[in-house]
Coordinates of N, CA and C in Angstrom, one line a residue:
M24 N 81.4 -149.8 -24.1 CA 80.1 -150.4 -23.2 C 80.1 -151.7 -23.9
K25 N 79.8 -152.8 -22.5 CA 79.9 -154.0 -22.5 C 77.9 -154.5 -22.3
L26 N 77.8 -155.4 -22.9 CA 76.1 -155.9 -22.7 C 76.5 -157.1 -22.5
L27 N 75.1 -157.7 -21.8 CA 75.2 -158.9 -21.8 C 73.4 -159.5 -21.5
I28 N 73.6 -160.8 -23.1 CA 72.3 -160.6 -23.7 C 71.8 -162.4 -22.9
I29 N 70.6 -162.3 -22.2 CA 70.3 -163.4 -21.7 C 69.4 -163.9 -22.2
E30 N 68.8 -164.7 -23.3 CA 67.9 -164.9 -24.3 C 68.1 -166.8 -24.7
D31 N 67.0 -167.4 -24.6 CA 67.6 -168.8 -24.4 C 67.0 -169.1 -26.2
D32 N 66.5 -168.0 -26.7 CA 66.1 -169.2 -28.3 C 67.1 -168.3 -29.3
P33 N 67.8 -169.7 -29.8 CA 69.5 -168.9 -30.5 C 69.1 -168.0 -31.5
S34 N 67.7 -168.4 -32.4 CA 68.3 -167.4 -33.4 C 68.0 -165.7 -32.8
L35 N 67.0 -165.7 -32.0 CA 66.7 -163.9 -31.4 C 68.1 -163.8 -30.5
R36 N 68.5 -164.6 -29.8 CA 70.2 -164.1 -29.5 C 71.4 -163.6 -30.4
E37 N 71.1 -164.7 -31.4 CA 72.0 -164.5 -32.7 C 71.9 -162.8 -32.8
L38 N 70.8 -162.6 -33.5 CA 70.2 -161.6 -34.2 C 70.1 -160.2 -33.6
M39 N 70.0 -160.4 -32.0 CA 70.2 -159.4 -31.5 C 72.1 -158.9 -31.2
Q40 N 73.0 -160.5 -31.4 CA 73.9 -159.9 -30.9 C 74.6 -159.4 -32.0
R41 N 74.4 -159.5 -33.3 CA 74.8 -159.0 -34.7 C 74.4 -157.6 -34.9
A42 N 72.9 -157.7 -34.2 CA 72.6 -155.8 -34.1 C 73.5 -155.1 -33.6
L43 N 73.9 -155.4 -32.6 CA 74.5 -154.7 -31.3 C 75.9 -154.8 -31.6
E44 N 76.4 -155.4 -32.1 CA 77.9 -155.5 -32.4 C 78.1 -154.5 -33.5
E45 N 77.1 -154.2 -34.1 CA 76.8 -153.6 -35.4 C 77.3 -152.2 -34.7
E46 N 76.8 -151.8 -33.8 CA 76.9 -150.6 -33.1 C 78.3 -150.2 -31.8
K47 N 79.1 -151.1 -31.9 CA 80.4 -150.9 -31.8 C 80.2 -151.5 -30.2
Y48 N 79.3 -152.4 -29.8 CA 79.2 -152.8 -28.1 C 79.8 -154.0 -28.5
V49 N 80.6 -154.2 -27.2 CA 80.9 -155.4 -26.5 C 79.6 -156.3 -26.1
V50 N 79.4 -157.3 -26.8 CA 78.5 -157.9 -26.2 C 78.9 -159.6 -25.9
E51 N 78.0 -160.2 -24.8 CA 78.4 -161.7 -24.3 C 77.4 -161.9 -24.4
T52 N 76.9 -163.5 -24.1 CA 75.4 -164.1 -24.3 C 75.5 -165.1 -23.2
A53 N 74.2 -165.6 -22.8 CA 74.0 -166.7 -22.0 C 72.8 -166.9 -22.4
R54 N 73.0 -168.4 -22.2 CA 71.6 -169.3 -23.0 C 70.7 -169.6 -21.8
N55 N 71.0 -169.5 -20.4 CA 69.9 -170.1 -19.8 C 70.3 -169.7 -18.2
F56 N 69.7 -169.3 -17.5 CA 69.8 -169.0 -15.6 C 71.2 -169.4 -15.5
A57 N 71.4 -171.0 -15.3 CA 73.0 -171.5 -14.9 C 74.3 -170.4 -15.7
E58 N 74.2 -170.5 -16.7 CA 75.1 -169.6 -17.5 C 75.0 -167.9 -17.4
A59 N 73.6 -167.4 -17.3 CA 73.8 -166.4 -16.7 C 74.2 -165.6 -15.2
D60 N 73.8 -166.8 -14.5 CA 74.1 -166.7 -13.2 C 75.8 -166.5 -12.8
A61 N 76.2 -167.7 -13.7 CA 78.1 -167.7 -13.9 C 78.2 -166.3 -14.4
R62 N 78.2 -165.8 -15.4 CA 78.3 -164.8 -15.9 C 78.4 -163.0 -15.2
I63 N 77.3 -163.2 -14.4 CA 76.6 -161.9 -13.4 C 78.0 -162.3 -12.6
A64 N 77.9 -163.5 -11.8 CA 79.0 -163.0 -10.6 C 80.2 -163.0 -11.0
G65 N 80.4 -163.4 -12.3 CA 82.3 -162.9 -12.6 C 82.7 -161.9 -13.5
H66 N 81.5 -161.2 -13.9 CA 82.1 -160.0 -14.8 C 81.3 -159.1 -14.4
T67 N 81.1 -157.5 -15.3 CA 80.6 -157.0 -15.2 C 80.2 -156.0 -16.2
Y68 N 78.9 -155.5 -16.3 CA 78.3 -155.0 -17.5 C 77.5 -153.5 -17.7
D69 N 77.5 -153.0 -18.8 CA 77.0 -151.6 -18.7 C 75.2 -152.0 -18.8
C70 N 75.1 -152.8 -19.5 CA 73.3 -153.5 -19.8 C 73.1 -154.7 -19.3
V71 N 72.2 -155.4 -19.3 CA 71.9 -156.6 -19.3 C 70.6 -156.6 -19.5
L72 N 70.6 -157.6 -20.9 CA 69.2 -157.7 -21.6 C 68.7 -159.3 -20.8
L73 N 67.8 -158.7 -20.3 CA 66.7 -160.3 -19.0 C 65.9 -160.5 -20.0
D74 N 66.1 -162.3 -20.2 CA 64.7 -162.8 -21.0 C 64.3 -163.4 -19.4
I75 N 62.9 -163.5 -19.2 CA 62.1 -163.6 -18.0 C 62.0 -164.9 -17.7
M76 N 61.8 -165.5 -19.3 CA 61.0 -167.2 -19.1 C 62.4 -168.0 -19.5
L77 N 63.4 -168.4 -19.0 CA 64.1 -169.2 -19.2 C 63.4 -170.5 -18.5
P78 N 64.7 -171.5 -19.2 CA 64.4 -173.2 -19.5 C 64.5 -173.8 -17.8
D79 N 65.5 -173.0 -17.4 CA 65.9 -173.6 -15.8 C 65.8 -172.6 -14.9
G80 N 64.8 -171.8 -14.8 CA 64.9 -170.8 -14.1 C 64.3 -169.3 -14.2
S81 N 63.5 -168.5 -12.9 CA 62.9 -167.5 -14.0 C 64.0 -166.4 -13.8
G82 N 63.9 -165.7 -14.9 CA 64.9 -164.0 -15.5 C 64.8 -163.2 -14.1
L83 N 63.8 -163.2 -13.4 CA 63.3 -162.1 -12.1 C 64.2 -162.4 -10.7
R84 N 64.8 -163.9 -11.0 CA 65.2 -164.5 -9.3 C 67.0 -164.1 -10.0
L85 N 67.1 -163.8 -11.2 CA 68.5 -162.9 -11.8 C 68.4 -161.8 -11.3
L86 N 67.3 -160.9 -11.5 CA 67.3 -159.6 -11.5 C 67.3 -159.4 -9.8
D87 N 67.1 -160.3 -9.3 CA 66.8 -160.0 -7.4 C 68.2 -160.1 -7.1
H88 N 69.1 -161.1 -7.8 CA 70.3 -161.3 -7.4 C 71.5 -160.1 -7.8
I89 N 70.8 -159.4 -9.2 CA 71.8 -158.4 -9.3 C 71.6 -157.3 -8.7
K90 N 70.4 -156.8 -8.2 CA 70.3 -156.2 -7.4 C 70.3 -155.9 -6.1
S91 N 70.5 -157.3 -5.7 CA 70.9 -157.2 -3.7 C 72.5 -157.3 -4.0
M92 N 73.2 -157.2 -5.1 CA 74.7 -157.4 -5.3 C 75.2 -155.8 -5.3
K93 N 73.8 -154.9 -5.1 CA 74.4 -153.5 -5.3 C 75.2 -153.3 -6.5
R94 N 74.9 -154.0 -7.5 CA 76.0 -153.8 -8.7 C 75.3 -152.2 -10.1
R95 N 76.1 -152.2 -10.7 CA 75.7 -151.1 -11.6 C 75.5 -150.9 -12.6
E96 N 74.5 -152.7 -13.2 CA 74.1 -152.7 -14.5 C 72.6 -152.0 -14.6
N97 N 72.7 -151.5 -15.4 CA 71.6 -151.1 -16.2 C 70.5 -152.6 -16.3
V98 N 69.2 -152.4 -16.5 CA 68.4 -153.7 -16.6 C 67.5 -153.7 -17.8
I99 N 67.2 -154.0 -18.5 CA 66.1 -153.9 -19.5 C 65.9 -155.6 -19.4
I100 N 64.3 -155.8 -19.0 CA 63.6 -156.8 -19.7 C 62.9 -157.2 -20.7
I101 N 63.6 -158.0 -21.6 CA 62.6 -158.7 -22.4 C 61.9 -159.9 -22.6
S102 N 60.5 -159.9 -22.8 CA 59.6 -161.2 -22.7 C 58.7 -161.1 -23.8
A103 N 57.9 -162.3 -24.1 CA 56.8 -162.8 -24.4 C 55.8 -162.3 -23.6
R104 N 55.8 -162.4 -22.4 CA 54.6 -162.4 -21.4 C 54.9 -160.8 -21.1
D105 N 53.7 -160.2 -22.0 CA 53.8 -159.1 -22.0 C 52.7 -158.6 -21.1
S106 N 52.8 -159.4 -19.7 CA 51.7 -159.0 -18.5 C 52.2 -158.0 -17.6
L107 N 51.1 -157.1 -17.3 CA 51.3 -155.5 -16.3 C 51.8 -156.5 -15.1
D108 N 51.1 -157.5 -14.4 CA 51.9 -158.1 -13.2 C 53.4 -158.4 -13.3
D109 N 53.8 -159.0 -13.9 CA 55.4 -159.1 -14.6 C 56.2 -157.8 -14.8
K110 N 55.6 -156.9 -15.6 CA 56.2 -155.3 -15.8 C 56.2 -154.6 -14.5
V111 N 55.3 -154.8 -13.7 CA 55.3 -154.2 -12.3 C 56.2 -154.4 -11.8
Y112 N 55.8 -156.1 -11.4 CA 57.2 -156.6 -10.3 C 58.6 -156.1 -10.9
G113 N 59.1 -156.7 -12.5 CA 60.4 -156.4 -12.9 C 60.9 -154.7 -12.6
L114 N 60.1 -153.9 -12.9 CA 60.7 -152.3 -12.6 C 60.2 -151.9 -10.9
E115 N 59.4 -152.2 -10.3 CA 59.9 -152.3 -8.8 C 61.0 -153.2 -8.1
K116 N 61.6 -154.3 -9.0 CA 62.6 -154.6 -8.2 C 63.6 -154.1 -8.9
G117 N 63.6 -153.2 -9.9 CA 64.7 -152.7 -10.2 C 65.2 -152.5 -11.8
A118 N 64.3 -153.0 -12.4 CA 64.4 -153.3 -14.0 C 64.3 -151.6 -14.1
D119 N 65.5 -151.3 -15.3 CA 65.2 -149.9 -16.1 C 64.4 -150.2 -17.4
D120 N 63.9 -150.7 -17.8 CA 63.0 -151.0 -18.6 C 62.6 -152.5 -18.8
Y121 N 61.6 -152.2 -19.6 CA 60.7 -153.6 -20.0 C 60.2 -153.7 -21.7
L122 N 61.0 -154.5 -22.3 CA 60.3 -154.8 -23.6 C 60.0 -155.8 -24.2
P123 N 58.4 -155.7 -24.6 CA 57.7 -157.0 -25.0 C 58.4 -157.5 -26.3
K124 N 58.2 -158.9 -26.8 CA 58.6 -159.4 -27.3 C 57.2 -159.3 -28.7
P125 N 57.1 -159.3 -30.0 CA 58.3 -159.3 -30.5 C 58.6 -157.8 -30.1
F126 N 59.6 -157.4 -31.1 CA 60.5 -156.0 -31.1 C 61.1 -155.8 -32.2
H127 N 61.4 -154.4 -32.5 CA 62.1 -154.0 -33.7 C 63.9 -153.8 -33.4
M128 N 64.3 -154.3 -34.3 CA 66.0 -154.0 -33.3 C 66.4 -152.2 -33.3
A129 N 65.7 -151.7 -34.0 CA 65.8 -150.1 -33.7 C 65.3 -149.7 -32.4
E130 N 64.0 -150.5 -31.9 CA 63.8 -149.8 -30.6 C 64.6 -150.8 -29.7
L131 N 65.0 -151.9 -29.9 CA 66.1 -152.4 -29.0 C 67.1 -151.3 -28.8
K132 N 67.3 -151.2 -29.6 CA 68.7 -150.2 -30.1 C 68.6 -148.8 -29.1
A133 N 67.6 -148.1 -29.1 CA 67.0 -147.0 -28.8 C 66.9 -147.0 -27.3
R134 N 66.2 -148.3 -26.8 CA 65.9 -148.3 -25.3 C 67.4 -148.5 -24.2
I135 N 68.4 -149.7 -25.3 CA 69.6 -149.4 -24.5 C 70.1 -148.1 -24.7
H136 N 70.4 -147.5 -25.4 CA 70.7 -145.9 -25.4 C 70.3 -145.1 -24.6
S137 N 69.0 -145.3 -24.0 CA 68.4 -144.3 -23.3 C 68.7 -144.8 -21.9
V138 N 68.6 -146.1 -21.3 CA 69.1 -146.1 -20.1 C 70.5 -146.0 -19.4
L139 N 71.2 -146.3 -20.7 CA 72.4 -146.1 -20.3 C 73.2 -144.9 -20.2
R140 N 72.3 -143.9 -21.3 CA 72.5 -142.2 -20.9 C 71.9 -141.9 -19.5
R141 N 70.9 -142.5 -18.9 CA 70.3 -142.2 -17.7 C 71.0 -142.9 -16.3
G142 N 71.7 -144.1 -16.6 CA 72.6 -144.8 -16.0 C 74.0 -144.4 -15.7
R143 N 74.5 -144.1 -17.0 CA 76.2 -143.3 -16.9 C 76.2 -141.7 -16.6
T144 N 75.2 -141.0 -17.0 CA 75.5 -139.8 -17.1 C 74.3 -139.1 -16.2
G145 N 73.5 -139.3 -15.6 CA 72.6 -139.4 -14.8 C 71.4 -138.4 -15.6
G146 N 70.9 -138.9 -17.1 CA 70.5 -138.2 -17.8 C 71.0 -137.2 -18.1
N147 N 72.3 -136.9 -18.0 CA 73.2 -135.8 -18.9 C 73.6 -136.3 -19.9
L148 N 73.8 -135.7 -20.9 CA 74.5 -136.0 -22.4 C 75.9 -136.0 -22.4
S149 N 77.0 -135.9 -21.0 CA 78.1 -135.7 -21.3 C 78.6 -136.3 -20.0
I150 N 79.7 -136.4 -19.8 CA 80.5 -136.8 -18.4 C 81.6 -135.6 -18.7
E151 N 81.8 -134.6 -17.4 CA 83.0 -133.7 -17.5 C 83.9 -134.3 -16.4
H152 N 85.5 -133.8 -16.6 CA 86.3 -134.0 -15.3 C 87.5 -133.2 -15.9
G153 N 87.4 -132.3 -15.1 CA 88.6 -131.5 -15.4 C 88.1 -130.5 -16.8
N154 N 89.4 -130.3 -17.4 CA 88.8 -129.6 -19.4 C 88.8 -130.7 -19.9
V155 N 88.4 -131.7 -19.2 CA 87.8 -133.0 -20.5 C 86.4 -133.4 -20.2
T156 N 85.8 -133.3 -21.2 CA 84.1 -133.5 -21.8 C 84.2 -134.9 -22.7
I157 N 83.1 -135.9 -22.6 CA 82.8 -136.9 -23.1 C 81.8 -137.3 -23.4
Y158 N 81.2 -137.3 -24.7 CA 80.1 -137.7 -24.9 C 79.6 -139.1 -25.4
P159 N 79.1 -139.5 -24.7 CA 78.7 -141.2 -24.5 C 78.0 -141.6 -25.6
E160 N 76.9 -141.0 -26.1 CA 76.3 -141.2 -27.1 C 77.0 -141.3 -28.8
N161 N 77.9 -140.2 -29.0 CA 78.0 -139.9 -30.1 C 79.8 -140.0 -30.2
G162 N 80.2 -140.7 -29.4 CA 81.4 -140.8 -29.5 C 82.5 -139.6 -29.3
I163 N 82.2 -138.4 -28.7 CA 83.1 -137.4 -28.9 C 83.8 -137.0 -27.7
V164 N 85.0 -136.6 -27.8 CA 86.0 -136.0 -26.8 C 86.2 -134.8 -26.9
E165 N 86.0 -133.9 -26.2 CA 86.7 -132.7 -26.3 C 87.5 -132.3 -24.8
V166 N 88.6 -131.1 -25.2 CA 89.4 -130.9 -24.7 C 89.3 -129.2 -24.2
D167 N 88.8 -128.8 -23.1 CA 88.6 -127.3 -23.5 C 87.7 -127.0 -24.5
G168 N 86.7 -127.6 -25.1 CA 85.9 -127.4 -26.2 C 86.5 -127.7 -27.6
R169 N 87.4 -128.0 -27.8 CA 88.4 -128.7 -29.0 C 87.9 -130.2 -29.1
E170 N 87.5 -130.5 -30.4 CA 87.4 -132.1 -30.0 C 88.6 -132.8 -30.7
V171 N 88.8 -133.8 -29.8 CA 90.2 -134.6 -30.0 C 89.9 -135.6 -30.7
Q172 N 90.5 -136.4 -31.5 CA 90.0 -137.7 -32.4 C 90.7 -138.8 -31.4
M173 N 89.6 -139.8 -31.5 CA 89.9 -140.9 -30.8 C 89.3 -142.2 -31.6
L174 N 90.1 -143.4 -31.6 CA 90.0 -145.0 -31.8 C 89.0 -145.1 -31.2
K175 N 88.4 -146.2 -31.4 CA 87.3 -146.6 -30.6 C 87.7 -147.2 -29.3
K176 N 88.9 -148.1 -29.5 CA 88.9 -148.4 -28.2 C 89.5 -147.7 -27.2
E177 N 90.4 -146.7 -27.8 CA 90.7 -145.4 -26.6 C 89.6 -144.8 -26.0
F178 N 88.4 -144.7 -26.9 CA 87.4 -143.6 -26.2 C 86.7 -144.7 -25.0
D179 N 86.3 -145.7 -25.6 CA 86.1 -146.7 -24.8 C 86.8 -146.4 -23.5
I180 N 88.5 -146.8 -23.2 CA 88.7 -146.5 -22.1 C 88.4 -145.4 -21.5
L181 N 89.1 -144.4 -22.3 CA 88.4 -142.7 -21.2 C 87.2 -143.0 -20.9
L182 N 86.0 -143.6 -21.6 CA 84.9 -143.6 -21.1 C 84.8 -144.6 -19.6
Y183 N 85.5 -145.3 -19.4 CA 85.3 -146.0 -18.3 C 85.9 -145.7 -17.3
F184 N 86.8 -145.2 -17.7 CA 87.8 -144.3 -16.4 C 87.3 -142.9 -16.3
M185 N 86.3 -142.2 -16.8 CA 85.6 -140.9 -16.8 C 84.6 -141.3 -15.9
Q186 N 83.9 -142.5 -15.8 CA 82.8 -143.0 -14.9 C 83.5 -143.4 -13.5
R187 N 84.8 -143.5 -13.6 CA 85.3 -143.9 -12.0 C 86.8 -142.8 -11.9
P188 N 86.3 -141.9 -11.9 CA 87.2 -140.7 -11.3 C 88.2 -141.4 -9.7
N189 N 89.5 -141.2 -9.7 CA 90.2 -141.5 -8.9 C 90.3 -142.9 -8.0
H190 N 89.8 -144.1 -9.0 CA 89.3 -145.2 -8.7 C 90.6 -146.2 -9.1
L191 N 91.5 -146.9 -8.5 CA 92.2 -147.7 -9.3 C 91.3 -148.8 -9.9
V192 N 91.9 -149.2 -11.2 CA 91.7 -150.0 -12.1 C 92.6 -151.1 -12.5
D193 N 92.7 -152.5 -12.1 CA 93.2 -153.3 -12.8 C 93.6 -153.6 -14.2
K194 N 94.7 -153.8 -14.8 CA 94.5 -153.8 -15.7 C 93.4 -155.2 -16.5
S195 N 93.8 -155.9 -15.7 CA 92.8 -157.5 -15.8 C 91.5 -156.8 -15.9
V196 N 91.0 -156.1 -15.0 CA 89.5 -155.3 -15.1 C 89.6 -154.9 -16.3
L197 N 90.0 -154.0 -16.6 CA 90.0 -152.9 -17.8 C 90.3 -153.9 -19.0
A198 N 90.8 -154.4 -18.8 CA 90.6 -155.4 -20.5 C 89.6 -156.1 -20.6
E199 N 89.4 -156.5 -19.6 CA 87.7 -157.6 -19.6 C 86.5 -156.2 -20.0
A200 N 86.2 -155.1 -19.4 CA 85.6 -154.5 -19.7 C 85.8 -154.1 -20.9
V201 N 86.6 -153.9 -21.7 CA 86.7 -153.0 -23.2 C 86.9 -154.1 -23.6
W202 N 87.0 -155.2 -23.7 CA 87.5 -156.1 -24.8 C 86.9 -157.3 -24.8
G203 N 86.1 -158.0 -23.4 CA 84.9 -158.7 -23.3 C 85.8 -160.0 -23.1
D204 N 85.2 -161.1 -23.5 CA 85.8 -162.7 -23.7 C 87.1 -162.5 -24.9
H205 N 86.9 -161.7 -25.2 CA 88.7 -161.4 -26.4 C 89.8 -161.1 -25.4
A206 N 89.6 -161.0 -24.3 CA 90.2 -160.5 -23.5 C 91.2 -162.0 -22.9
D207 N 90.3 -162.9 -22.9 CA 90.7 -164.1 -22.2 C 91.8 -164.8 -23.3
M208 N 91.9 -164.5 -24.4 CA 92.8 -165.2 -25.9 C 93.9 -164.5 -25.4
A209 N 94.4 -163.5 -24.9 CA 95.6 -162.6 -25.4 C 96.3 -163.3 -23.8
D210 N 97.8 -163.5 -24.2 CA 98.9 -164.0 -23.7 C 99.3 -163.1 -22.3
D211 N 99.1 -161.9 -23.0 CA 99.5 -160.7 -21.9 C 98.8 -159.7 -22.3
F212 N 99.2 -158.5 -21.5 CA 98.4 -157.7 -21.5 C 99.3 -155.6 -22.7
N213 N 99.7 -156.7 -22.9 CA 100.6 -155.6 -24.2 C 99.3 -155.0 -24.9
F214 N 98.2 -155.3 -25.1 CA 97.3 -155.0 -26.2 C 96.7 -153.6 -25.2
V215 N 96.5 -153.4 -23.6 CA 95.8 -152.7 -23.1 C 97.0 -151.5 -23.0
Y216 N 98.4 -152.0 -22.5 CA 99.1 -151.0 -22.5 C 99.3 -150.2 -23.7
A217 N 99.3 -150.6 -24.9 CA 99.7 -149.6 -26.2 C 98.4 -148.9 -26.3
Q218 N 97.4 -149.4 -26.1 CA 96.2 -148.6 -26.2 C 95.9 -147.1 -25.0
V219 N 97.0 -147.6 -23.6 CA 96.3 -146.9 -23.1 C 97.4 -145.8 -23.1
K220 N 98.5 -146.1 -23.6 CA 100.2 -144.7 -23.8 C 99.3 -144.6 -25.2
N221 N 98.7 -144.5 -26.2 CA 98.5 -143.7 -27.3 C 97.4 -142.9 -26.6
L222 N 96.2 -143.2 -25.6 CA 95.6 -142.2 -25.2 C 96.1 -141.4 -24.4
R223 N 96.9 -141.8 -23.9 CA 97.4 -140.7 -22.8 C 98.4 -139.7 -23.2
R224 N 99.0 -140.1 -24.8 CA 99.9 -139.5 -25.5 C 98.8 -138.2 -26.1
K225 N 97.5 -138.8 -26.8 CA 96.7 -137.8 -27.3 C 96.2 -136.8 -25.9
L226 N 95.7 -137.0 -25.1 CA 95.2 -135.9 -23.8 C 96.1 -135.2 -23.4
S227 N 97.1 -135.8 -23.2 CA 98.6 -135.2 -22.9 C 98.6 -133.6 -24.2
A228 N 99.1 -134.2 -25.5 CA 99.0 -133.4 -26.7 C 98.2 -132.1 -27.0
A229 N 96.5 -132.3 -26.3 CA 95.7 -131.6 -26.5 C 95.1 -130.8 -25.3
G230 N 96.2 -130.9 -24.1 CA 96.2 -130.1 -23.0 C 95.5 -130.3 -21.7
A231 N 94.8 -131.8 -21.7 CA 94.3 -132.2 -20.9 C 94.6 -132.3 -19.4
D232 N 93.7 -131.3 -18.6 CA 94.7 -131.3 -17.3 C 94.2 -132.6 -16.3
I233 N 93.9 -133.9 -16.8 CA 93.6 -134.8 -16.5 C 94.5 -135.9 -17.0
E234 N 94.8 -137.0 -16.3 CA 95.8 -138.0 -17.0 C 95.6 -139.3 -16.1
I235 N 96.0 -140.2 -17.1 CA 95.7 -141.7 -16.7 C 96.8 -142.6 -16.2
K236 N 97.1 -142.1 -14.7 CA 98.2 -142.7 -14.2 C 98.8 -144.0 -13.7
A237 N 99.7 -144.4 -14.1 CA 99.8 -145.9 -13.8 C 100.6 -146.1 -12.5
V238 N 100.0 -147.1 -12.1 CA 100.5 -147.5 -10.6 C 100.6 -148.6 -10.6
Y239 N 102.0 -148.8 -10.0 CA 103.5 -149.9 -10.5 C 102.1 -151.2 -9.8
G240 N 102.7 -152.2 -10.4 CA 102.1 -153.7 -9.9 C 100.3 -153.7 -10.1
F241 N 99.8 -152.8 -10.1 CA 98.1 -152.7 -10.0 C 97.6 -152.4 -11.5
G242 N 97.6 -151.6 -11.8 CA 96.9 -150.8 -13.2 C 97.1 -149.2 -13.0
Y243 N 95.6 -148.8 -13.2 CA 95.8 -147.5 -13.7 C 95.0 -146.5 -12.7
K244 N 94.9 -145.3 -12.6 CA 93.9 -144.5 -12.0 C 93.9 -143.1 -12.9
L245 N 92.8 -142.2 -13.0 CA 92.3 -141.3 -13.7 C 92.4 -140.2 -12.6
V246 N 93.3 -139.6 -12.5 CA 93.7 -138.4 -11.6 C 93.9 -136.7 -12.5
R247 N 93.7 -136.0 -11.4 CA 93.8 -134.7 -12.3 C 95.2 -134.2 -12.1
K248 N 95.9 -133.2 -12.8 CA 97.5 -133.1 -13.0 C 97.8 -132.3 -11.4

């Protein structure tokens, strides 16, 4: 799962990033409106944590931008302005939650878990495709009801495909979604090939009736066998 923190306070931004990386999220940050707008234009996220009081523009404009593009991102507004008007405006414009400052990191984590569960599973606690069931909140994968052990990145890759069955996924898009900014430091995509190969082997060995099929010259596609 990949998150974007849009927050101009460097201490709070760093604290949030550390806390969420401890939860095994891929976390990227933006310090102001311009950085955030560039991030949103060029990348996709599972959840955006949006401060509406930025030094060079209103975070509510970014919310309008996200929603106008029909993007999938969940948005949690975080703001020191705990005003009813801002809260109502943000929620009416499509924000998924509103968390006033100051807040405890435990509450932030709980809010993120909640919106991700609602947004990605339609309120259900699992995603099923064929005889494979994945539980996003606790990192469990089952094939025909039997648990299959996965490494963290293998789980993240499978979750990404389970959310997009039958969709062609470019290998660079997959790398950016699962590894975030670290994907840019690689000279090739061998790390993607290796993780997908291991995941395909585990699914096959467990008797899964789905597979991540390689599409020559493009990437991968999750299909039924």
